[in-house]
PDB file of N, CA and C in Angstrom:
ATOM      1  N   UNK A   1     -23.294 125.241 -25.249  1.00 62.00           N
ATOM      2  CA  UNK A   1     -22.152 125.548 -26.088  1.00 62.00           C
ATOM      3  C   UNK A   1     -22.054 127.056 -26.239  1.00 62.00           C
ATOM      4  N   UNK A   2     -20.854 127.555 -26.101  1.00 77.00           N
ATOM      5  CA  UNK A   2     -20.602 128.984 -26.235  1.00 77.00           C
ATOM      6  C   UNK A   2     -19.724 129.229 -27.438  1.00 77.00           C
ATOM      7  N   UNK A   3     -19.956 130.319 -28.158  1.00 78.00           N
ATOM      8  CA  UNK A   3     -19.070 130.638 -29.283  1.00 78.00           C
ATOM      9  C   UNK A   3     -17.642 130.874 -28.790  1.00 78.00           C
ATOM     10  N   UNK A   4     -16.691 130.463 -29.589  1.00 82.00           N
ATOM     11  CA  UNK A   4     -15.292 130.652 -29.255  1.00 82.00           C
ATOM     12  C   UNK A   4     -14.929 132.132 -29.375  1.00 82.00           C
ATOM     13  N   UNK A   5     -14.240 132.627 -28.402  1.00 88.00           N
ATOM     14  CA  UNK A   5     -13.821 134.029 -28.398  1.00 88.00           C
ATOM     15  C   UNK A   5     -12.453 134.132 -29.071  1.00 88.00           C
ATOM     16  N   UNK A   6     -12.446 134.541 -30.342  1.00 88.00           N
ATOM     17  CA  UNK A   6     -11.199 134.637 -31.095  1.00 88.00           C
ATOM     18  C   UNK A   6     -10.205 135.571 -30.416  1.00 88.00           C
ATOM     19  N   UNK A   7     -10.698 136.643 -29.806  1.00 89.00           N
ATOM     20  CA  UNK A   7      -9.795 137.602 -29.170  1.00 89.00           C
ATOM     21  C   UNK A   7      -9.043 136.968 -28.000  1.00 89.00           C
ATOM     22  N   UNK A   8      -9.704 136.096 -27.238  1.00 90.00           N
ATOM     23  CA  UNK A   8      -9.043 135.426 -26.116  1.00 90.00           C
ATOM     24  C   UNK A   8      -8.003 134.433 -26.624  1.00 90.00           C
ATOM     25  N   UNK A   9      -8.352 133.697 -27.665  1.00 88.00           N
ATOM     26  CA  UNK A   9      -7.403 132.753 -28.258  1.00 88.00           C
ATOM     27  C   UNK A   9      -6.212 133.510 -28.813  1.00 88.00           C
ATOM     28  N   UNK A  10      -6.482 134.611 -29.501  1.00 90.00           N
ATOM     29  CA  UNK A  10      -5.418 135.422 -30.091  1.00 90.00           C
ATOM     30  C   UNK A  10      -4.481 135.963 -29.017  1.00 90.00           C
ATOM     31  N   UNK A  11      -5.039 136.444 -27.932  1.00 91.00           N
ATOM     32  CA  UNK A  11      -4.214 136.982 -26.845  1.00 91.00           C
ATOM     33  C   UNK A  11      -3.331 135.888 -26.244  1.00 91.00           C
ATOM     34  N   UNK A  12      -3.890 134.706 -26.039  1.00 88.00           N
ATOM     35  CA  UNK A  12      -3.127 133.595 -25.464  1.00 88.00           C
ATOM     36  C   UNK A  12      -2.016 133.137 -26.407  1.00 88.00           C
ATOM     37  N   UNK A  13      -2.266 133.244 -27.714  1.00 86.00           N
ATOM     38  CA  UNK A  13      -1.282 132.801 -28.706  1.00 86.00           C
ATOM     39  C   UNK A  13      -0.392 133.939 -29.211  1.00 86.00           C
ATOM     40  N   UNK A  14      -0.633 135.135 -28.729  1.00 91.00           N
ATOM     41  CA  UNK A  14       0.123 136.322 -29.145  1.00 91.00           C
ATOM     42  C   UNK A  14       0.054 136.562 -30.655  1.00 91.00           C
ATOM     43  N   UNK A  15      -1.164 136.457 -31.200  1.00 93.00           N
ATOM     44  CA  UNK A  15      -1.408 136.743 -32.618  1.00 93.00           C
ATOM     45  C   UNK A  15      -2.623 137.658 -32.713  1.00 93.00           C
ATOM     46  N   UNK A  16      -2.894 138.176 -33.909  1.00 93.00           N
ATOM     47  CA  UNK A  16      -4.074 139.009 -34.095  1.00 93.00           C
ATOM     48  C   UNK A  16      -5.320 138.126 -34.055  1.00 93.00           C
ATOM     49  N   UNK A  17      -6.477 138.738 -33.812  1.00 90.00           N
ATOM     50  CA  UNK A  17      -7.706 137.943 -33.768  1.00 90.00           C
ATOM     51  C   UNK A  17      -8.018 137.392 -35.154  1.00 90.00           C
ATOM     52  N   UNK A  18      -7.604 138.101 -36.216  1.00 92.00           N
ATOM     53  CA  UNK A  18      -7.836 137.627 -37.576  1.00 92.00           C
ATOM     54  C   UNK A  18      -7.019 136.351 -37.855  1.00 92.00           C
ATOM     55  N   UNK A  19      -5.782 136.341 -37.361  1.00 92.00           N
ATOM     56  CA  UNK A  19      -4.930 135.158 -37.519  1.00 92.00           C
ATOM     57  C   UNK A  19      -5.511 133.985 -36.745  1.00 92.00           C
ATOM     58  N   UNK A  20      -5.959 134.244 -35.523  1.00 90.00           N
ATOM     59  CA  UNK A  20      -6.573 133.190 -34.706  1.00 90.00           C
ATOM     60  C   UNK A  20      -7.829 132.660 -35.374  1.00 90.00           C
ATOM     61  N   UNK A  21      -8.652 133.554 -35.874  1.00 91.00           N
ATOM     62  CA  UNK A  21      -9.895 133.145 -36.543  1.00 91.00           C
ATOM     63  C   UNK A  21      -9.591 132.284 -37.765  1.00 91.00           C
ATOM     64  N   UNK A  22      -8.642 132.699 -38.578  1.00 92.00           N
ATOM     65  CA  UNK A  22      -8.289 131.943 -39.784  1.00 92.00           C
ATOM     66  C   UNK A  22      -7.746 130.561 -39.427  1.00 92.00           C
ATOM     67  N   UNK A  23      -6.906 130.495 -38.406  1.00 88.00           N
ATOM     68  CA  UNK A  23      -6.334 129.210 -37.987  1.00 88.00           C
ATOM     69  C   UNK A  23      -7.412 128.272 -37.465  1.00 88.00           C
ATOM     70  N   UNK A  24      -8.308 128.797 -36.648  1.00 87.00           N
ATOM     71  CA  UNK A  24      -9.378 127.976 -36.085  1.00 87.00           C
ATOM     72  C   UNK A  24     -10.313 127.496 -37.181  1.00 87.00           C
ATOM     73  N   UNK A  25     -10.710 128.391 -38.069  1.00 90.00           N
ATOM     74  CA  UNK A  25     -11.630 128.012 -39.136  1.00 90.00           C
ATOM     75  C   UNK A  25     -11.006 126.999 -40.098  1.00 90.00           C
ATOM     76  N   UNK A  26      -9.724 127.154 -40.409  1.00 89.00           N
ATOM     77  CA  UNK A  26      -9.091 126.188 -41.308  1.00 89.00           C
ATOM     78  C   UNK A  26      -8.927 124.828 -40.631  1.00 89.00           C
ATOM     79  N   UNK A  27      -8.661 124.824 -39.322  1.00 85.00           N
ATOM     80  CA  UNK A  27      -8.544 123.568 -38.582  1.00 85.00           C
ATOM     81  C   UNK A  27      -9.886 122.845 -38.529  1.00 85.00           C
ATOM     82  N   UNK A  28     -10.945 123.586 -38.238  1.00 87.00           N
ATOM     83  CA  UNK A  28     -12.289 122.985 -38.187  1.00 87.00           C
ATOM     84  C   UNK A  28     -12.671 122.451 -39.568  1.00 87.00           C
ATOM     85  N   UNK A  29     -12.319 123.179 -40.602  1.00 90.00           N
ATOM     86  CA  UNK A  29     -12.603 122.733 -41.977  1.00 90.00           C
ATOM     87  C   UNK A  29     -11.845 121.440 -42.296  1.00 90.00           C
ATOM     88  N   UNK A  30     -10.572 121.389 -41.907  1.00 86.00           N
ATOM     89  CA  UNK A  30      -9.766 120.179 -42.119  1.00 86.00           C
ATOM     90  C   UNK A  30     -10.366 118.987 -41.399  1.00 86.00           C
ATOM     91  N   UNK A  31     -10.689 119.168 -40.116  1.00 84.00           N
ATOM     92  CA  UNK A  31     -11.287 118.078 -39.335  1.00 84.00           C
ATOM     93  C   UNK A  31     -12.617 117.636 -39.924  1.00 84.00           C
ATOM     94  N   UNK A  32     -13.433 118.595 -40.296  1.00 87.00           N
ATOM     95  CA  UNK A  32     -14.736 118.291 -40.876  1.00 87.00           C
ATOM     96  C   UNK A  32     -14.587 117.468 -42.157  1.00 87.00           C
ATOM     97  N   UNK A  33     -13.652 117.878 -43.010  1.00 87.00           N
ATOM     98  CA  UNK A  33     -13.422 117.148 -44.257  1.00 87.00           C
ATOM     99  C   UNK A  33     -12.945 115.733 -44.012  1.00 87.00           C
ATOM    100  N   UNK A  34     -12.028 115.559 -43.072  1.00 84.00           N
ATOM    101  CA  UNK A  34     -11.517 114.219 -42.752  1.00 84.00           C
ATOM    102  C   UNK A  34     -12.632 113.319 -42.229  1.00 84.00           C
ATOM    103  N   UNK A  35     -13.419 113.848 -41.316  1.00 84.00           N
ATOM    104  CA  UNK A  35     -14.507 113.060 -40.727  1.00 84.00           C
ATOM    105  C   UNK A  35     -15.555 112.736 -41.784  1.00 84.00           C
ATOM    106  N   UNK A  36     -15.888 113.723 -42.630  1.00 87.00           N
ATOM    107  CA  UNK A  36     -16.870 113.519 -43.688  1.00 87.00           C
ATOM    108  C   UNK A  36     -16.418 112.430 -44.669  1.00 87.00           C
ATOM    109  N   UNK A  37     -15.099 112.350 -44.909  1.00 84.00           N
ATOM    110  CA  UNK A  37     -14.550 111.349 -45.826  1.00 84.00           C
ATOM    111  C   UNK A  37     -14.318 110.001 -45.159  1.00 84.00           C
ATOM    112  N   UNK A  38     -14.679 109.902 -43.881  1.00 82.00           N
ATOM    113  CA  UNK A  38     -14.545 108.630 -43.170  1.00 82.00           C
ATOM    114  C   UNK A  38     -13.128 108.318 -42.726  1.00 82.00           C
ATOM    115  N   UNK A  39     -12.261 109.313 -42.720  1.00 82.00           N
ATOM    116  CA  UNK A  39     -10.879 109.099 -42.288  1.00 82.00           C
ATOM    117  C   UNK A  39     -10.793 109.107 -40.771  1.00 82.00           C
ATOM    118  N   UNK A  40      -9.856 108.338 -40.253  1.00 82.00           N
ATOM    119  CA  UNK A  40      -9.551 108.417 -38.832  1.00 82.00           C
ATOM    120  C   UNK A  40      -8.816 109.732 -38.594  1.00 82.00           C
ATOM    121  N   UNK A  41      -9.003 110.285 -37.426  1.00 83.00           N
ATOM    122  CA  UNK A  41      -8.376 111.561 -37.097  1.00 83.00           C
ATOM    123  C   UNK A  41      -7.681 111.425 -35.750  1.00 83.00           C
ATOM    124  N   UNK A  42      -6.475 111.976 -35.672  1.00 82.00           N
ATOM    125  CA  UNK A  42      -5.759 112.060 -34.403  1.00 82.00           C
ATOM    126  C   UNK A  42      -5.446 113.526 -34.161  1.00 82.00           C
ATOM    127  N   UNK A  43      -5.953 114.049 -33.064  1.00 83.00           N
ATOM    128  CA  UNK A  43      -5.694 115.436 -32.695  1.00 83.00           C
ATOM    129  C   UNK A  43      -4.752 115.400 -31.494  1.00 83.00           C
ATOM    130  N   UNK A  44      -3.523 115.854 -31.705  1.00 83.00           N
ATOM    131  CA  UNK A  44      -2.525 115.875 -30.636  1.00 83.00           C
ATOM    132  C   UNK A  44      -2.610 117.223 -29.938  1.00 83.00           C
ATOM    133  N   UNK A  45      -2.983 117.194 -28.684  1.00 84.00           N
ATOM    134  CA  UNK A  45      -3.073 118.411 -27.872  1.00 84.00           C
ATOM    135  C   UNK A  45      -1.796 118.483 -27.040  1.00 84.00           C
ATOM    136  N   UNK A  46      -0.890 119.339 -27.486  1.00 82.00           N
ATOM    137  CA  UNK A  46       0.432 119.423 -26.876  1.00 82.00           C
ATOM    138  C   UNK A  46       0.334 119.552 -25.362  1.00 82.00           C
ATOM    139  N   UNK A  47       1.085 118.738 -24.670  1.00 86.00           N
ATOM    140  CA  UNK A  47       1.166 118.724 -23.202  1.00 86.00           C
ATOM    141  C   UNK A  47      -0.085 118.181 -22.518  1.00 86.00           C
ATOM    142  N   UNK A  48      -1.094 117.732 -23.277  1.00 89.00           N
ATOM    143  CA  UNK A  48      -2.312 117.189 -22.671  1.00 89.00           C
ATOM    144  C   UNK A  48      -2.507 115.728 -23.046  1.00 89.00           C
ATOM    145  N   UNK A  49      -2.569 115.439 -24.345  1.00 88.00           N
ATOM    146  CA  UNK A  49      -2.791 114.074 -24.788  1.00 88.00           C
ATOM    147  C   UNK A  49      -3.211 114.015 -26.246  1.00 88.00           C
ATOM    148  N   UNK A  50      -3.919 112.937 -26.599  1.00 86.00           N
ATOM    149  CA  UNK A  50      -4.316 112.705 -27.988  1.00 86.00           C
ATOM    150  C   UNK A  50      -5.796 112.338 -28.034  1.00 86.00           C
ATOM    151  N   UNK A  51      -6.521 113.001 -28.921  1.00 87.00           N
ATOM    152  CA  UNK A  51      -7.918 112.675 -29.179  1.00 87.00           C
ATOM    153  C   UNK A  51      -7.968 111.877 -30.469  1.00 87.00           C
ATOM    154  N   UNK A  52      -8.468 110.637 -30.388  1.00 84.00           N
ATOM    155  CA  UNK A  52      -8.620 109.790 -31.575  1.00 84.00           C
ATOM    156  C   UNK A  52     -10.087 109.795 -31.978  1.00 84.00           C
ATOM    157  N   UNK A  53     -10.331 110.051 -33.253  1.00 84.00           N
ATOM    158  CA  UNK A  53     -11.690 109.994 -33.783  1.00 84.00           C
ATOM    159  C   UNK A  53     -11.687 108.930 -34.861  1.00 84.00           C
ATOM    160  N   UNK A  54     -12.459 107.885 -34.629  1.00 82.00           N
ATOM    161  CA  UNK A  54     -12.555 106.757 -35.561  1.00 82.00           C
ATOM    162  C   UNK A  54     -14.028 106.547 -35.852  1.00 82.00           C
ATOM    163  N   UNK A  55     -14.492 107.099 -36.965  1.00 79.00           N
ATOM    164  CA  UNK A  55     -15.917 107.021 -37.274  1.00 79.00           C
ATOM    165  C   UNK A  55     -16.707 107.795 -36.242  1.00 79.00           C
ATOM    166  N   UNK A  56     -17.582 107.082 -35.541  1.00 82.00           N
ATOM    167  CA  UNK A  56     -18.392 107.721 -34.501  1.00 82.00           C
ATOM    168  C   UNK A  56     -17.811 107.517 -33.101  1.00 82.00           C
ATOM    169  N   UNK A  57     -16.606 106.964 -33.032  1.00 85.00           N
ATOM    170  CA  UNK A  57     -15.966 106.705 -31.750  1.00 85.00           C
ATOM    171  C   UNK A  57     -14.913 107.770 -31.464  1.00 85.00           C
ATOM    172  N   UNK A  58     -15.072 108.432 -30.332  1.00 88.00           N
ATOM    173  CA  UNK A  58     -14.120 109.442 -29.883  1.00 88.00           C
ATOM    174  C   UNK A  58     -13.453 108.906 -28.621  1.00 88.00           C
ATOM    175  N   UNK A  59     -12.126 108.952 -28.573  1.00 87.00           N
ATOM    176  CA  UNK A  59     -11.419 108.477 -27.384  1.00 87.00           C
ATOM    177  C   UNK A  59     -10.287 109.443 -27.056  1.00 87.00           C
ATOM    178  N   UNK A  60     -10.310 109.947 -25.843  1.00 90.00           N
ATOM    179  CA  UNK A  60      -9.265 110.855 -25.375  1.00 90.00           C
ATOM    180  C   UNK A  60      -8.323 110.088 -24.479  1.00 90.00           C
ATOM    181  N   UNK A  61      -7.027 110.186 -24.765  1.00 88.00           N
ATOM    182  CA  UNK A  61      -6.002 109.593 -23.907  1.00 88.00           C
ATOM    183  C   UNK A  61      -5.071 110.711 -23.476  1.00 88.00           C
ATOM    184  N   UNK A  62      -4.701 110.691 -22.196  1.00 90.00           N
ATOM    185  CA  UNK A  62      -3.930 111.773 -21.603  1.00 90.00           C
ATOM    186  C   UNK A  62      -2.497 111.340 -21.324  1.00 90.00           C
ATOM    187  N   UNK A  63      -1.581 112.308 -21.400  1.00 89.00           N
ATOM    188  CA  UNK A  63      -0.206 112.030 -21.013  1.00 89.00           C
ATOM    189  C   UNK A  63      -0.156 111.892 -19.494  1.00 89.00           C
ATOM    190  N   UNK A  64       0.639 110.946 -19.046  1.00 86.00           N
ATOM    191  CA  UNK A  64       0.757 110.662 -17.614  1.00 86.00           C
ATOM    192  C   UNK A  64       1.176 111.907 -16.838  1.00 86.00           C
ATOM    193  N   UNK A  65       2.153 112.644 -17.345  1.00 87.00           N
ATOM    194  CA  UNK A  65       2.617 113.829 -16.612  1.00 87.00           C
ATOM    195  C   UNK A  65       1.541 114.911 -16.521  1.00 87.00           C
ATOM    196  N   UNK A  66       0.644 114.978 -17.512  1.00 89.00           N
ATOM    197  CA  UNK A  66      -0.469 115.929 -17.445  1.00 89.00           C
ATOM    198  C   UNK A  66      -1.409 115.559 -16.299  1.00 89.00           C
ATOM    199  N   UNK A  67      -1.745 114.268 -16.200  1.00 86.00           N
ATOM    200  CA  UNK A  67      -2.630 113.825 -15.111  1.00 86.00           C
ATOM    201  C   UNK A  67      -1.968 113.994 -13.750  1.00 86.00           C
ATOM    202  N   UNK A  68      -0.662 113.789 -13.698  1.00 87.00           N
ATOM    203  CA  UNK A  68       0.062 113.992 -12.442  1.00 87.00           C
ATOM    204  C   UNK A  68       0.024 115.460 -12.022  1.00 87.00           C
ATOM    205  N   UNK A  69       0.118 116.365 -12.990  1.00 88.00           N
ATOM    206  CA  UNK A  69       0.051 117.798 -12.672  1.00 88.00           C
ATOM    207  C   UNK A  69      -1.333 118.173 -12.153  1.00 88.00           C
ATOM    208  N   UNK A  70      -2.376 117.553 -12.715  1.00 84.00           N
ATOM    209  CA  UNK A  70      -3.743 117.865 -12.286  1.00 84.00           C
ATOM    210  C   UNK A  70      -4.017 117.432 -10.852  1.00 84.00           C
ATOM    211  N   UNK A  71      -3.581 116.226 -10.535  1.00 85.00           N
ATOM    212  CA  UNK A  71      -3.960 115.668  -9.243  1.00 85.00           C
ATOM    213  C   UNK A  71      -2.815 115.583  -8.244  1.00 85.00           C
ATOM    214  N   UNK A  72      -1.607 115.753  -8.706  1.00 87.00           N
ATOM    215  CA  UNK A  72      -0.445 115.519  -7.848  1.00 87.00           C
ATOM    216  C   UNK A  72       0.048 114.105  -8.081  1.00 87.00           C
ATOM    217  N   UNK A  73       1.348 113.942  -8.097  1.00 85.00           N
ATOM    218  CA  UNK A  73       1.958 112.650  -8.426  1.00 85.00           C
ATOM    219  C   UNK A  73       1.492 111.535  -7.494  1.00 85.00           C
ATOM    220  N   UNK A  74       1.520 111.799  -6.197  1.00 87.00           N
ATOM    221  CA  UNK A  74       1.155 110.758  -5.221  1.00 87.00           C
ATOM    222  C   UNK A  74      -0.324 110.367  -5.325  1.00 87.00           C
ATOM    223  N   UNK A  75      -1.205 111.362  -5.429  1.00 87.00           N
ATOM    224  CA  UNK A  75      -2.640 111.069  -5.551  1.00 87.00           C
ATOM    225  C   UNK A  75      -2.915 110.252  -6.806  1.00 87.00           C
ATOM    226  N   UNK A  76      -2.250 110.628  -7.898  1.00 82.00           N
ATOM    227  CA  UNK A  76      -2.450 109.918  -9.164  1.00 82.00           C
ATOM    228  C   UNK A  76      -1.996 108.473  -9.040  1.00 82.00           C
ATOM    229  N   UNK A  77      -0.862 108.246  -8.436  1.00 84.00           N
ATOM    230  CA  UNK A  77      -0.342 106.871  -8.279  1.00 84.00           C
ATOM    231  C   UNK A  77      -1.253 106.037  -7.367  1.00 84.00           C
ATOM    232  N   UNK A  78      -1.767 106.648  -6.290  1.00 87.00           N
ATOM    233  CA  UNK A  78      -2.706 105.935  -5.419  1.00 87.00           C
ATOM    234  C   UNK A  78      -3.992 105.598  -6.165  1.00 87.00           C
ATOM    235  N   UNK A  79      -4.460 106.533  -6.990  1.00 84.00           N
ATOM    236  CA  UNK A  79      -5.675 106.295  -7.779  1.00 84.00           C
ATOM    237  C   UNK A  79      -5.456 105.127  -8.735  1.00 84.00           C
ATOM    238  N   UNK A  80      -4.286 105.037  -9.339  1.00 82.00           N
ATOM    239  CA  UNK A  80      -3.994 103.929 -10.258  1.00 82.00           C
ATOM    240  C   UNK A  80      -3.975 102.591  -9.527  1.00 82.00           C
ATOM    241  N   UNK A  81      -3.498 102.586  -8.293  1.00 86.00           N
ATOM    242  CA  UNK A  81      -3.487 101.340  -7.517  1.00 86.00           C
ATOM    243  C   UNK A  81      -4.905 100.878  -7.197  1.00 86.00           C
ATOM    244  N   UNK A  82      -5.778 101.835  -6.905  1.00 88.00           N
ATOM    245  CA  UNK A  82      -7.169 101.499  -6.571  1.00 88.00           C
ATOM    246  C   UNK A  82      -8.021 101.244  -7.805  1.00 88.00           C
ATOM    247  N   UNK A  83      -7.678 101.886  -8.908  1.00 87.00           N
ATOM    248  CA  UNK A  83      -8.478 101.773 -10.140  1.00 87.00           C
ATOM    249  C   UNK A  83      -7.546 101.583 -11.331  1.00 87.00           C
ATOM    250  N   UNK A  84      -6.981 100.396 -11.507  1.00 83.00           N
ATOM    251  CA  UNK A  84      -6.003 100.183 -12.579  1.00 83.00           C
ATOM    252  C   UNK A  84      -6.560 100.415 -13.992  1.00 83.00           C
ATOM    253  N   UNK A  85      -7.875 100.397 -14.145  1.00 83.00           N
ATOM    254  CA  UNK A  85      -8.476 100.643 -15.465  1.00 83.00           C
ATOM    255  C   UNK A  85      -8.243 102.085 -15.928  1.00 83.00           C
ATOM    256  N   UNK A  86      -7.806 102.956 -14.999  1.00 79.00           N
ATOM    257  CA  UNK A  86      -7.467 104.330 -15.390  1.00 79.00           C
ATOM    258  C   UNK A  86      -6.318 104.353 -16.397  1.00 79.00           C
ATOM    259  N   UNK A  87      -5.513 103.299 -16.399  1.00 82.00           N
ATOM    260  CA  UNK A  87      -4.420 103.227 -17.370  1.00 82.00           C
ATOM    261  C   UNK A  87      -4.940 103.216 -18.812  1.00 82.00           C
ATOM    262  N   UNK A  88      -6.217 102.861 -19.000  1.00 84.00           N
ATOM    263  CA  UNK A  88      -6.806 102.864 -20.345  1.00 84.00           C
ATOM    264  C   UNK A  88      -6.901 104.262 -20.941  1.00 84.00           C
ATOM    265  N   UNK A  89      -6.840 105.291 -20.101  1.00 84.00           N
ATOM    266  CA  UNK A  89      -6.933 106.664 -20.601  1.00 84.00           C
ATOM    267  C   UNK A  89      -5.578 107.373 -20.575  1.00 84.00           C
ATOM    268  N   UNK A  90      -4.519 106.613 -20.335  1.00 86.00           N
ATOM    269  CA  UNK A  90      -3.174 107.182 -20.281  1.00 86.00           C
ATOM    270  C   UNK A  90      -2.414 106.738 -21.521  1.00 86.00           C
ATOM    271  N   UNK A  91      -1.653 107.672 -22.097  1.00 83.00           N
ATOM    272  CA  UNK A  91      -0.857 107.358 -23.279  1.00 83.00           C
ATOM    273  C   UNK A  91       0.550 107.911 -23.077  1.00 83.00           C
ATOM    274  N   UNK A  92       1.515 107.203 -23.583  1.00 79.00           N
ATOM    275  CA  UNK A  92       2.899 107.660 -23.530  1.00 79.00           C
ATOM    276  C   UNK A  92       3.107 108.764 -24.564  1.00 79.00           C
ATOM    277  N   UNK A  93       4.009 109.674 -24.274  1.00 78.00           N
ATOM    278  CA  UNK A  93       4.301 110.744 -25.243  1.00 78.00           C
ATOM    279  C   UNK A  93       4.869 110.178 -26.543  1.00 78.00           C
ATOM    280  N   UNK A  94       5.543 109.041 -26.489  1.00 74.00           N
ATOM    281  CA  UNK A  94       6.108 108.459 -27.707  1.00 74.00           C
ATOM    282  C   UNK A  94       5.098 107.585 -28.449  1.00 74.00           C
ATOM    283  N   UNK A  95       4.070 107.118 -27.776  1.00 67.00           N
ATOM    284  CA  UNK A  95       3.084 106.243 -28.408  1.00 67.00           C
ATOM    285  C   UNK A  95       2.294 106.909 -29.529  1.00 67.00           C
ATOM    286  N   UNK A  96       1.903 108.174 -29.394  1.00 53.00           N
ATOM    287  CA  UNK A  96       1.112 108.773 -30.464  1.00 53.00           C
ATOM    288  C   UNK A  96       1.794 108.739 -31.824  1.00 53.00           C
ATOM    289  N   UNK A  97       3.116 108.825 -31.851  1.00 54.00           N
ATOM    290  CA  UNK A  97       3.800 108.819 -33.136  1.00 54.00           C
ATOM    291  C   UNK A  97       3.506 107.545 -33.903  1.00 54.00           C
ATOM    292  N   UNK A  98       3.452 106.419 -33.223  1.00 51.00           N
ATOM    293  CA  UNK A  98       3.149 105.160 -33.894  1.00 51.00           C
ATOM    294  C   UNK A  98       1.681 105.093 -34.290  1.00 51.00           C
ATOM    295  N   UNK A  99       0.791 105.529 -33.400  1.00 58.00           N
ATOM    296  CA  UNK A  99      -0.637 105.431 -33.703  1.00 58.00           C
ATOM    297  C   UNK A  99      -1.075 106.450 -34.735  1.00 58.00           C
ATOM    298  N   UNK A 100      -0.377 107.583 -34.819  1.00 58.00           N
ATOM    299  CA  UNK A 100      -0.756 108.604 -35.790  1.00 58.00           C
ATOM    300  C   UNK A 100      -0.553 108.120 -37.215  1.00 58.00           C
ATOM    301  N   UNK A 101       0.383 107.215 -37.407  1.00 50.00           N
ATOM    302  CA  UNK A 101       0.633 106.690 -38.750  1.00 50.00           C
ATOM    303  C   UNK A 101      -0.592 105.969 -39.292  1.00 50.00           C
ATOM    304  N   UNK A 102      -1.432 105.461 -38.393  1.00 63.00           N
ATOM    305  CA  UNK A 102      -2.645 104.750 -38.801  1.00 63.00           C
ATOM    306  C   UNK A 102      -3.791 105.704 -39.091  1.00 63.00           C
ATOM    307  N   UNK A 103      -3.646 106.949 -38.716  1.00 55.00           N
ATOM    308  CA  UNK A 103      -4.708 107.924 -38.891  1.00 55.00           C
ATOM    309  C   UNK A 103      -4.650 108.537 -40.284  1.00 55.00           C
ATOM    310  N   UNK A 104      -5.799 108.905 -40.783  1.00 67.00           N
ATOM    311  CA  UNK A 104      -5.844 109.550 -42.085  1.00 67.00           C
ATOM    312  C   UNK A 104      -5.549 111.034 -41.982  1.00 67.00           C
ATOM    313  N   UNK A 105      -5.738 111.614 -40.815  1.00 70.00           N
ATOM    314  CA  UNK A 105      -5.591 113.058 -40.635  1.00 70.00           C
ATOM    315  C   UNK A 105      -4.967 113.288 -39.259  1.00 70.00           C
ATOM    316  N   UNK A 106      -3.914 114.095 -39.218  1.00 68.00           N
ATOM    317  CA  UNK A 106      -3.248 114.396 -37.958  1.00 68.00           C
ATOM    318  C   UNK A 106      -3.221 115.910 -37.775  1.00 68.00           C
ATOM    319  N   UNK A 107      -3.669 116.366 -36.613  1.00 68.00           N
ATOM    320  CA  UNK A 107      -3.646 117.777 -36.286  1.00 68.00           C
ATOM    321  C   UNK A 107      -2.901 117.915 -34.959  1.00 68.00           C
ATOM    322  N   UNK A 108      -1.949 118.848 -34.899  1.00 69.00           N
ATOM    323  CA  UNK A 108      -1.184 119.077 -33.673  1.00 69.00           C
ATOM    324  C   UNK A 108      -1.458 120.470 -33.170  1.00 69.00           C
ATOM    325  N   UNK A 109      -1.866 120.581 -31.893  1.00 64.00           N
ATOM    326  CA  UNK A 109      -2.104 121.880 -31.269  1.00 64.00           C
ATOM    327  C   UNK A 109      -1.085 122.099 -30.166  1.00 64.00           C
ATOM    328  N   UNK A 110      -0.598 123.252 -29.898  1.00 62.00           N
ATOM    329  CA  UNK A 110      -0.679 124.407 -30.799  1.00 62.00           C
ATOM    330  C   UNK A 110       0.420 124.323 -31.825  1.00 62.00           C
ATOM    331  N   UNK A 111       0.203 124.942 -32.947  1.00 58.00           N
ATOM    332  CA  UNK A 111       1.211 125.017 -33.988  1.00 58.00           C
ATOM    333  C   UNK A 111       0.907 126.099 -34.958  1.00 58.00           C
TER     334      UNK A 111
END
């Protein structure tokens, strides 16, 4: 594990390193509090997918278009034909809105 470089995050987000540090620390504090209180957590990673935290269970589901960008549309579709269980890690962009209602804590990145 490496410490997060606030300056790199700040540069990518076009904010000061102090703003980036405050945002990161408040987000980690929020997540920590939710998990400590036993709440379900949904972390929406814009353009990537949704991380669901339910107790000690962590599950990452990815948007289909994100996976298509990583591997190419054709390769991704061929992979799904050969390994249909890959659909278990795919989520629709509209699906998180329904599942987030069941979560005790929702965090959306970036924002």
